Coordinates of C-alpha atoms in Angstrom, one line a residue:
Chain A
M1 CA -0.2 0.2 0.0
R2 CA 2.8 2.6 0.8
T3 CA 4.5 1.7 -2.5
F4 CA 1.1 2.4 -4.2
W5 CA 0.9 5.8 -2.3
L6 CA 4.3 6.8 -3.1
L7 CA 3.7 5.8 -6.7
Y8 CA 0.7 8.0 -6.9
V9 CA 2.1 10.8 -5.3
A10 CA 5.1 10.6 -7.8
E11 CA 2.9 10.6 -10.4
F12 CA 1.3 13.9 -9.5
K13 CA 4.7 15.6 -8.8
L14 CA 6.2 14.4 -12.3
S15 CA 2.8 15.8 -13.9
F16 CA 3.1 19.0 -12.0
R17 CA 6.9 19.2 -12.9
E18 CA 6.3 18.8 -16.5
M19 CA 3.2 20.9 -16.5
S20 CA 1.5 20.1 -19.9
S21 CA -1.2 17.8 -18.0
F22 CA -2.0 20.6 -15.7
I23 CA -2.1 23.3 -18.5
F24 CA -4.7 21.3 -20.6
G25 CA -6.4 19.3 -17.9
L26 CA -7.0 22.2 -15.4
F27 CA -5.9 25.8 -16.6
L28 CA -7.3 25.6 -20.3
P29 CA -10.8 24.3 -19.0
V30 CA -10.9 27.0 -16.1
G31 CA -9.9 29.8 -18.8
I32 CA -12.7 28.3 -21.4
M33 CA -15.1 28.3 -18.5
V34 CA -14.6 32.0 -17.8
I35 CA -14.8 33.3 -21.4
M36 CA -18.0 31.0 -21.8
G37 CA -19.4 32.2 -19.1
Y38 CA -19.1 35.8 -20.2
L39 CA -20.8 34.7 -23.5
S40 CA -23.6 32.8 -21.7
T41 CA -26.8 35.1 -21.5
T42 CA -29.1 32.5 -19.8
N43 CA -28.8 30.2 -16.7
E44 CA -29.5 27.2 -19.1
E45 CA -26.8 28.5 -21.3
L46 CA -24.5 28.5 -18.6
V47 CA -25.3 24.9 -17.4
T48 CA -25.1 23.6 -20.9
T49 CA -21.6 25.3 -21.1
F50 CA -20.5 24.1 -17.6
A51 CA -21.3 20.4 -18.5
A52 CA -19.4 20.4 -21.7
V53 CA -16.3 22.3 -20.2
A54 CA -16.3 19.9 -17.2
T55 CA -15.1 17.1 -19.6
L56 CA -12.1 19.0 -20.7
G57 CA -10.3 17.6 -17.8
L58 CA -11.2 14.0 -18.3
V59 CA -10.7 14.0 -22.1
S60 CA -7.0 15.5 -21.6
T61 CA -5.9 13.0 -18.8
G62 CA -8.0 10.2 -20.7
V63 CA -6.6 10.5 -24.3
M64 CA -3.5 12.4 -23.7
S65 CA -1.8 11.8 -20.4
L66 CA -2.7 8.2 -19.8
P67 CA -1.7 6.7 -23.2
L68 CA 1.6 8.9 -23.4
S69 CA 2.8 8.0 -20.0
L70 CA 1.9 4.4 -20.3
S71 CA 3.9 4.1 -23.9
S72 CA 6.9 6.0 -22.4
Y73 CA 7.0 3.8 -19.4
R74 CA 6.7 0.6 -21.7
E75 CA 9.4 2.2 -24.0
K76 CA 11.7 3.5 -21.6
K77 CA 11.5 -0.2 -19.9
V78 CA 10.2 1.3 -16.5
L79 CA 7.6 -1.4 -16.6
K80 CA 10.0 -4.0 -17.3
R81 CA 12.2 -3.0 -14.1
Y82 CA 9.1 -3.3 -12.1
K83 CA 9.0 -6.9 -13.2
V84 CA 12.2 -7.8 -11.5
T85 CA 10.8 -6.6 -8.1
P86 CA 8.6 -7.9 -5.5
I87 CA 5.6 -6.0 -6.8
S88 CA 3.9 -6.1 -10.3
P89 CA 4.2 -3.0 -12.5
V90 CA 0.3 -3.3 -12.8
Q91 CA 0.7 -1.0 -9.5
L92 CA 2.4 1.8 -11.3
L93 CA -0.2 1.6 -14.1
V94 CA -3.1 1.7 -11.6
A95 CA -1.3 4.3 -9.9
H96 CA -1.1 6.5 -13.1
V97 CA -4.8 5.8 -13.8
F98 CA -5.9 7.1 -10.1
Y99 CA -3.6 10.3 -10.7
C100 CA -5.6 10.6 -14.2
F101 CA -8.8 10.4 -12.2
S102 CA -7.9 12.8 -9.6
L103 CA -6.8 15.3 -11.9
S104 CA -9.9 15.0 -14.0
I105 CA -12.1 15.3 -10.8
L106 CA -10.2 18.3 -9.8
S107 CA -10.5 20.0 -12.9
M108 CA -14.5 19.3 -12.9
F109 CA -14.6 20.6 -9.4
T110 CA -12.5 23.8 -10.0
V111 CA -14.8 24.5 -13.4
S112 CA -17.9 24.2 -11.4
L113 CA -16.5 26.9 -8.8
V114 CA -16.0 29.3 -11.4
A115 CA -19.6 28.6 -12.8
L116 CA -20.9 28.7 -9.5
F117 CA -19.5 31.3 -8.0
G118 CA -18.0 33.5 -10.8
F119 CA -21.2 33.4 -13.0
N120 CA -23.9 32.4 -10.3
M121 CA -24.9 29.5 -11.9
I122 CA -28.0 27.7 -10.6
F123 CA -27.8 23.8 -10.8
P124 CA -31.3 22.5 -12.1
G125 CA -30.4 18.9 -12.2
S126 CA -29.6 16.2 -9.4
I127 CA -26.0 16.7 -8.4
G128 CA -25.5 13.1 -7.3
L129 CA -26.9 12.0 -11.0
F130 CA -24.4 14.2 -12.7
L131 CA -21.5 13.0 -10.5
I132 CA -22.4 9.3 -11.2
S133 CA -22.6 10.2 -15.2
Y134 CA -19.2 12.2 -14.8
L135 CA -17.4 9.1 -13.5
F136 CA -18.9 6.9 -16.0
V137 CA -18.2 9.2 -18.9
M138 CA -14.5 9.5 -17.4
I139 CA -14.1 5.8 -16.9
S140 CA -15.1 5.3 -20.7
I141 CA -12.8 7.9 -22.0
H142 CA -9.9 6.5 -20.0
S143 CA -10.6 3.1 -21.4
I144 CA -10.0 4.6 -25.0
G145 CA -6.7 6.0 -23.8
I146 CA -5.7 2.5 -22.5
L147 CA -6.5 1.1 -25.8
I148 CA -4.2 3.4 -27.5
A149 CA -1.4 2.6 -25.2
S150 CA -1.8 -1.2 -25.7
T151 CA -2.2 -1.1 -29.5
S152 CA 0.4 1.7 -30.4
P153 CA 3.8 0.4 -31.1
R154 CA 5.6 3.3 -29.9
E155 CA 5.7 6.5 -28.0
K156 CA 5.4 8.7 -31.3
T157 CA 2.6 6.8 -32.9
T158 CA 0.8 7.3 -29.6
A159 CA 1.4 10.9 -29.4
A160 CA 0.1 11.3 -32.9
M161 CA -3.1 9.0 -32.1
S162 CA -3.4 11.1 -28.9
S163 CA -3.5 14.5 -30.4
L164 CA -5.7 13.3 -33.2
L165 CA -8.1 12.1 -30.9
F166 CA -7.9 14.8 -28.2
F167 CA -8.3 17.7 -30.5
S168 CA -10.9 16.4 -32.7
M169 CA -13.0 15.9 -29.4
F170 CA -11.7 19.2 -27.8
I171 CA -13.2 21.1 -31.2
L172 CA -16.0 19.1 -32.3
S173 CA -17.6 17.3 -29.2
G174 CA -19.1 20.6 -28.0
A175 CA -16.7 21.2 -25.4
T176 CA -15.6 24.2 -26.7
I177 CA -17.6 25.3 -29.8
P178 CA -21.4 24.6 -28.9
F179 CA -22.5 21.5 -30.8
D180 CA -25.4 23.3 -32.3
L181 CA -23.3 26.1 -33.9
L182 CA -21.5 23.5 -36.1
P183 CA -22.4 22.9 -39.7
S184 CA -24.4 19.7 -40.3
V185 CA -21.4 17.8 -41.7
L186 CA -19.4 18.5 -38.7
Q187 CA -22.2 17.4 -36.7
S188 CA -22.1 13.9 -38.0
I189 CA -18.7 13.7 -37.8
A190 CA -19.1 14.5 -34.1
Q191 CA -21.5 11.9 -33.7
L192 CA -18.9 9.7 -34.1
L193 CA -16.7 10.8 -31.1
P194 CA -17.5 9.1 -28.0
L195 CA -17.2 12.5 -25.9
T196 CA -20.0 14.0 -27.9
H197 CA -22.2 11.5 -26.5
G198 CA -20.6 11.8 -22.9
I199 CA -21.6 15.6 -23.0
E200 CA -24.8 15.0 -24.1
L201 CA -25.4 12.6 -20.9
L202 CA -24.0 15.3 -18.6
Q203 CA -26.0 18.1 -20.2
S204 CA -29.1 16.2 -19.7
Q205 CA -28.2 15.4 -16.1
A206 CA -27.2 19.0 -15.6
L207 CA -30.4 20.4 -16.7
G208 CA -32.5 18.0 -15.1
S209 CA -34.4 17.2 -18.2
P210 CA -36.3 13.9 -18.9
F211 CA -33.7 11.3 -19.5
T212 CA -33.7 10.2 -23.4
S213 CA -29.9 9.6 -23.9
Y214 CA -30.4 6.0 -23.9
S215 CA -28.0 5.6 -27.2
S216 CA -25.3 7.5 -25.7
L217 CA -25.5 5.6 -22.5
L218 CA -25.1 2.4 -24.3
L219 CA -22.8 3.5 -26.8
L220 CA -20.3 4.7 -23.9
F221 CA -20.9 1.4 -22.1
V222 CA -20.0 -0.9 -25.1
I223 CA -17.1 1.4 -25.8
T224 CA -16.0 0.9 -22.2
I225 CA -16.5 -2.8 -22.2
A226 CA -14.7 -3.2 -25.9
A227 CA -11.8 -1.1 -25.0
T228 CA -10.9 -2.7 -21.9
T229 CA -11.3 -6.1 -23.4
L230 CA -9.2 -5.3 -26.2
S231 CA -6.6 -3.3 -23.9
L232 CA -6.1 -6.8 -21.8
R233 CA -5.7 -8.7 -24.9
F234 CA -3.2 -6.8 -26.4
F235 CA -1.3 -5.0 -23.7
R236 CA 2.6 -5.4 -24.1
W237 CA 5.0 -4.9 -21.0
E238 CA 7.8 -4.3 -23.2
Chain B
M1 CA 29.1 -26.6 -3.8
T2 CA 25.6 -24.6 -4.1
Y3 CA 24.7 -22.9 -7.2
A4 CA 23.0 -19.4 -7.1
I5 CA 21.7 -20.0 -10.8
E6 CA 21.5 -23.3 -12.7
A7 CA 20.4 -23.2 -16.2
E8 CA 20.1 -26.1 -18.5
G9 CA 19.6 -26.4 -22.2
L10 CA 18.2 -22.7 -22.8
V11 CA 16.6 -22.1 -26.0
K12 CA 15.0 -18.9 -27.3
Y13 CA 13.8 -17.9 -30.8
Y14 CA 13.0 -14.4 -31.9
G15 CA 10.5 -15.4 -34.9
N16 CA 12.9 -17.8 -36.8
K17 CA 16.1 -16.5 -35.6
Q18 CA 17.4 -18.7 -32.9
V19 CA 19.3 -16.6 -30.4
L20 CA 20.1 -19.0 -27.5
Q21 CA 21.1 -22.6 -28.8
G22 CA 20.6 -25.0 -25.8
L23 CA 22.9 -22.7 -23.4
N24 CA 24.1 -24.4 -20.1
M25 CA 25.3 -22.3 -17.4
N26 CA 25.9 -22.3 -13.7
V27 CA 26.6 -19.6 -11.2
K28 CA 28.3 -20.9 -7.9
T29 CA 27.0 -19.2 -4.9
G30 CA 29.2 -16.2 -3.5
E31 CA 31.2 -15.8 -6.8
I32 CA 31.2 -13.0 -9.3
F33 CA 30.4 -14.4 -12.8
G34 CA 30.9 -12.5 -16.0
L35 CA 29.1 -13.2 -19.1
I36 CA 30.9 -12.0 -22.2
G37 CA 30.3 -12.1 -25.7
A38 CA 30.0 -9.6 -29.0
N39 CA 26.9 -7.6 -29.4
G40 CA 24.2 -9.9 -30.4
A41 CA 25.8 -12.8 -28.9
G42 CA 22.7 -13.2 -26.5
K43 CA 23.7 -11.8 -23.4
S44 CA 20.7 -9.6 -22.6
T45 CA 18.5 -12.4 -23.9
T46 CA 20.2 -14.8 -21.5
I47 CA 19.7 -12.6 -18.5
D48 CA 16.0 -12.0 -19.4
C49 CA 15.4 -15.9 -19.7
L50 CA 17.2 -16.4 -16.7
L51 CA 14.8 -13.8 -14.8
G52 CA 11.8 -14.8 -16.5
T53 CA 11.2 -11.3 -18.3
K54 CA 11.2 -13.6 -21.7
K55 CA 9.7 -16.7 -22.1
L56 CA 12.1 -19.4 -22.7
D57 CA 11.1 -21.8 -25.8
Q58 CA 13.1 -24.6 -24.0
G59 CA 15.0 -25.4 -21.0
T60 CA 15.2 -24.9 -17.3
V61 CA 16.1 -22.5 -15.0
N62 CA 16.8 -22.7 -11.5
I63 CA 17.5 -19.5 -9.2
L64 CA 18.2 -19.5 -5.6
G65 CA 16.5 -22.8 -5.5
T66 CA 13.4 -21.9 -7.2
S67 CA 11.9 -21.2 -10.8
P68 CA 11.7 -17.5 -11.5
T69 CA 8.2 -17.9 -13.2
T70 CA 6.8 -19.5 -9.9
K71 CA 7.1 -17.7 -6.4
H72 CA 7.9 -14.4 -8.4
K73 CA 7.2 -12.2 -5.3
S74 CA 9.7 -14.0 -2.6
L75 CA 12.2 -14.6 -5.2
F76 CA 12.7 -10.8 -6.3
E77 CA 12.9 -10.1 -2.8
Q78 CA 16.3 -11.7 -2.8
I79 CA 17.4 -10.6 -6.5
G80 CA 18.4 -7.0 -7.5
V81 CA 18.5 -6.5 -11.2
Q82 CA 20.2 -3.5 -13.1
F83 CA 18.9 -3.7 -16.9
Q84 CA 21.1 -2.0 -19.7
E85 CA 19.0 1.0 -19.6
S86 CA 18.6 2.9 -16.4
A87 CA 14.7 2.8 -16.4
F88 CA 13.0 5.4 -14.6
Q89 CA 10.0 7.6 -14.5
N90 CA 11.4 11.0 -16.2
G91 CA 12.0 13.7 -13.8
L92 CA 12.0 11.9 -10.5
T93 CA 14.4 12.9 -7.8
V94 CA 17.2 10.6 -6.3
K95 CA 15.2 10.9 -2.9
E96 CA 11.9 9.7 -4.5
I97 CA 13.2 6.9 -6.5
C98 CA 14.9 5.6 -3.2
E99 CA 11.8 5.9 -1.3
I100 CA 9.7 4.2 -4.0
T101 CA 12.3 1.3 -4.4
H102 CA 12.8 1.1 -0.4
S103 CA 8.9 0.6 0.0
L104 CA 9.1 -2.4 -2.5
Y105 CA 11.1 -4.8 0.1
K106 CA 10.7 -6.3 3.4
N107 CA 14.0 -5.8 4.7
P108 CA 15.4 -2.9 3.1
I109 CA 18.8 -1.1 3.5
D110 CA 19.1 2.3 5.0
W111 CA 19.6 4.1 1.7
R112 CA 20.4 7.6 3.3
T113 CA 23.5 6.0 4.8
K114 CA 24.4 3.9 1.8
L115 CA 24.4 7.0 -0.5
A116 CA 27.6 8.0 0.9
D117 CA 29.1 4.7 -0.2
Y118 CA 28.3 5.6 -3.7
Q119 CA 29.3 9.4 -3.3
L120 CA 25.8 10.4 -3.9
E121 CA 25.1 12.1 -0.7
H122 CA 24.9 15.7 -2.1
H123 CA 22.5 14.5 -4.8
V124 CA 19.5 13.6 -2.7
R125 CA 17.4 16.4 -4.0
S126 CA 18.6 16.4 -7.5
S127 CA 16.4 14.9 -10.4
I128 CA 18.0 11.8 -11.7
S129 CA 18.1 13.4 -15.3
T130 CA 20.9 15.9 -14.0
L131 CA 23.1 13.1 -12.7
S132 CA 26.2 12.3 -14.6
G133 CA 26.4 8.9 -16.2
G134 CA 28.6 7.4 -13.6
E135 CA 26.4 8.8 -10.7
R136 CA 23.4 7.2 -12.5
Q137 CA 25.1 4.0 -12.6
K138 CA 25.9 4.2 -9.1
L139 CA 22.2 5.0 -8.0
C140 CA 21.2 2.0 -10.2
I141 CA 23.3 -0.3 -8.5
L142 CA 22.3 1.2 -5.0
L143 CA 18.7 0.4 -5.8
A144 CA 19.4 -2.9 -7.0
T145 CA 20.9 -3.8 -3.6
M146 CA 18.1 -1.8 -1.8
G147 CA 16.5 -5.3 -0.8
Q148 CA 19.4 -6.7 0.7
P149 CA 19.6 -9.3 -2.3
K150 CA 21.6 -12.6 -2.4
L151 CA 21.8 -12.3 -6.1
L152 CA 22.7 -9.3 -8.2
V153 CA 22.2 -9.3 -11.9
L154 CA 23.9 -6.3 -13.8
D155 CA 23.8 -5.8 -17.6
E156 CA 26.6 -3.7 -18.9
L157 CA 26.8 -1.6 -15.7
T158 CA 30.0 0.4 -16.6
T159 CA 29.6 1.0 -20.5
G160 CA 30.4 4.6 -21.2
L161 CA 31.9 5.6 -17.9
D162 CA 35.1 7.2 -17.0
P163 CA 37.8 5.4 -15.3
V164 CA 37.3 7.0 -11.8
A165 CA 33.6 6.2 -11.9
R166 CA 34.3 2.7 -13.0
R167 CA 36.7 2.1 -10.2
Q168 CA 34.5 3.5 -7.7
I169 CA 31.8 0.8 -9.0
W170 CA 34.2 -2.1 -9.0
N171 CA 34.8 -1.2 -5.2
N172 CA 31.7 -1.1 -4.4
L173 CA 30.7 -4.6 -6.1
R174 CA 34.0 -6.2 -4.4
K175 CA 32.3 -5.0 -1.2
L176 CA 29.1 -6.4 -1.7
N177 CA 30.8 -9.6 -2.9
D178 CA 32.8 -9.8 0.2
E179 CA 29.5 -9.4 2.4
G180 CA 28.5 -12.6 0.4
V181 CA 26.4 -11.3 -2.6
T182 CA 26.5 -13.6 -5.8
I183 CA 26.9 -11.3 -8.9
L184 CA 26.2 -11.9 -12.5
L185 CA 27.4 -9.3 -15.0
T186 CA 27.9 -8.7 -18.3
S187 CA 30.5 -6.5 -19.8
H188 CA 32.5 -5.4 -23.0
D189 CA 35.3 -4.3 -20.8
M190 CA 38.0 -6.9 -20.5
H191 CA 39.9 -5.1 -17.6
E192 CA 36.4 -5.0 -15.7
I193 CA 36.3 -8.7 -16.2
E194 CA 39.7 -9.4 -15.3
A195 CA 39.3 -7.2 -12.1
L196 CA 36.1 -8.4 -10.7
C197 CA 35.3 -11.9 -12.1
D198 CA 36.1 -15.3 -10.5
R199 CA 34.6 -17.4 -13.5
I200 CA 33.6 -16.3 -17.0
L201 CA 31.5 -17.7 -19.9
L202 CA 32.2 -16.5 -23.2
L203 CA 29.1 -16.6 -25.5
K204 CA 28.9 -16.9 -29.0
H205 CA 25.9 -17.3 -31.3
G206 CA 23.9 -18.2 -28.4
N207 CA 26.0 -20.8 -26.8
V208 CA 29.1 -21.4 -24.8
F209 CA 32.1 -20.9 -26.5
M210 CA 34.6 -21.1 -23.5
E211 CA 34.2 -21.0 -19.6
G212 CA 36.3 -21.3 -16.8
T213 CA 38.4 -18.8 -14.7
V214 CA 40.1 -15.8 -16.3
Q215 CA 43.6 -17.8 -16.0
E216 CA 41.9 -20.8 -17.6
V217 CA 40.6 -18.7 -20.3
L218 CA 43.9 -17.0 -20.8
S219 CA 45.8 -20.3 -21.0
K220 CA 43.4 -21.9 -23.1
S221 CA 43.7 -19.1 -25.6
G222 CA 47.3 -18.3 -25.3
A223 CA 46.9 -14.7 -24.9
K224 CA 48.5 -12.4 -22.4
S225 CA 45.6 -10.3 -21.6
M226 CA 41.9 -10.8 -21.7
D227 CA 41.5 -8.2 -24.4
D228 CA 43.8 -10.2 -26.5
A229 CA 42.0 -13.5 -25.4
Y230 CA 38.6 -11.8 -26.2
L231 CA 39.9 -10.7 -29.8
Q232 CA 41.4 -13.9 -30.5
L233 CA 38.4 -16.1 -29.6
T234 CA 35.7 -14.1 -31.2
G235 CA 37.6 -12.8 -34.1
E236 CA 38.1 -14.3 -37.6
G237 CA 40.4 -17.3 -38.1
I238 CA 40.2 -18.7 -34.7
R239 CA 42.3 -21.8 -34.0

């Protein structure tokens, strides 16, 4: 347990020293929330925006930090090194996943504080259901990150795959540009991205509107199961 | 006579290429054993197969009385390993990697006092990436000895180091060996082999080419130094 705690704390420190996860996962969402807060004219718009921006943390740790770190640990033989100690390298992987979850949740809370206290957001939905949905979307997007790490042959390929997925979700899923403003062609493309469905789910929970996003829920569930299964099948230690 | 490592008939293929061709090797308890051979002769693969980090296609391995694939946890309490590349999470400090490694073992050494033995006491808060090559290698050995191992496996540990750093590492290894630690090392440095090893095994194309004490290998080859012996034995037109 002590090893796990040390590894978990080390992941935080390493990430803080390197900064990019904090910039993309924490500072960027907060900045975007501030801008979008000023642009929102009604509380409904503000809540819709909040639910979307709150996912920027999980998508940046899920498809950027997680696969990049795992690829790098494999390529630099860090995982192999832990194989010749009394513990399993699984502990390092789990420590990193927990770090990603922690940063995602921290990002969501910070964004919510900005919306609540900076722009007087009134949250009409159920906080409990919103949090549960958030955790579900977070796990789902991270399972995609693990799949990238498991199937990518090397660190550079991972970086390319991660950036492609991150920026397409960042721009098209409604996390920055409201989905309704996109031209219909881009809207159809965006429907292919898992985060679009995650945001739809979160927005309906945040607004407290009657639940109709069954297809999004099912899709994310299938993605999570499939990505996890494939990762277990293809993951390599070195 | 007890053996720290007993390996019989090791066979390993990478695709169609056979890298280990039924290799037999034994490392006696308490000795420093050198595995030598040209690049690609199969040294690192041998070490991987001995430790179980690569799967053997054929053969049996017994380390400290057990198989490395079963009883993994208890066995690696007693084995310290340093692979060719020093593999750490980027950006950790000396203190952080020491604390993490310290937490892995049941009976770890007091790493703070040991840092002085490795001339690293002023680098506790330094990032590993700022250490010199020699300092990093010394740190690697310190980390490999963290669990008070009975067996130390070191893959090319002094490659690329200056003579002073090399000597310091040799002294540390001799000290560990005096305390009863069995050491298996690979090296391209024949001075190192002469200075440290009780017995050596010369690997060629994944099999034993010659084996014995440094003196035995010298007399078999008729060379004056291990450098000459190595060139003679592995070079063209042998015998």
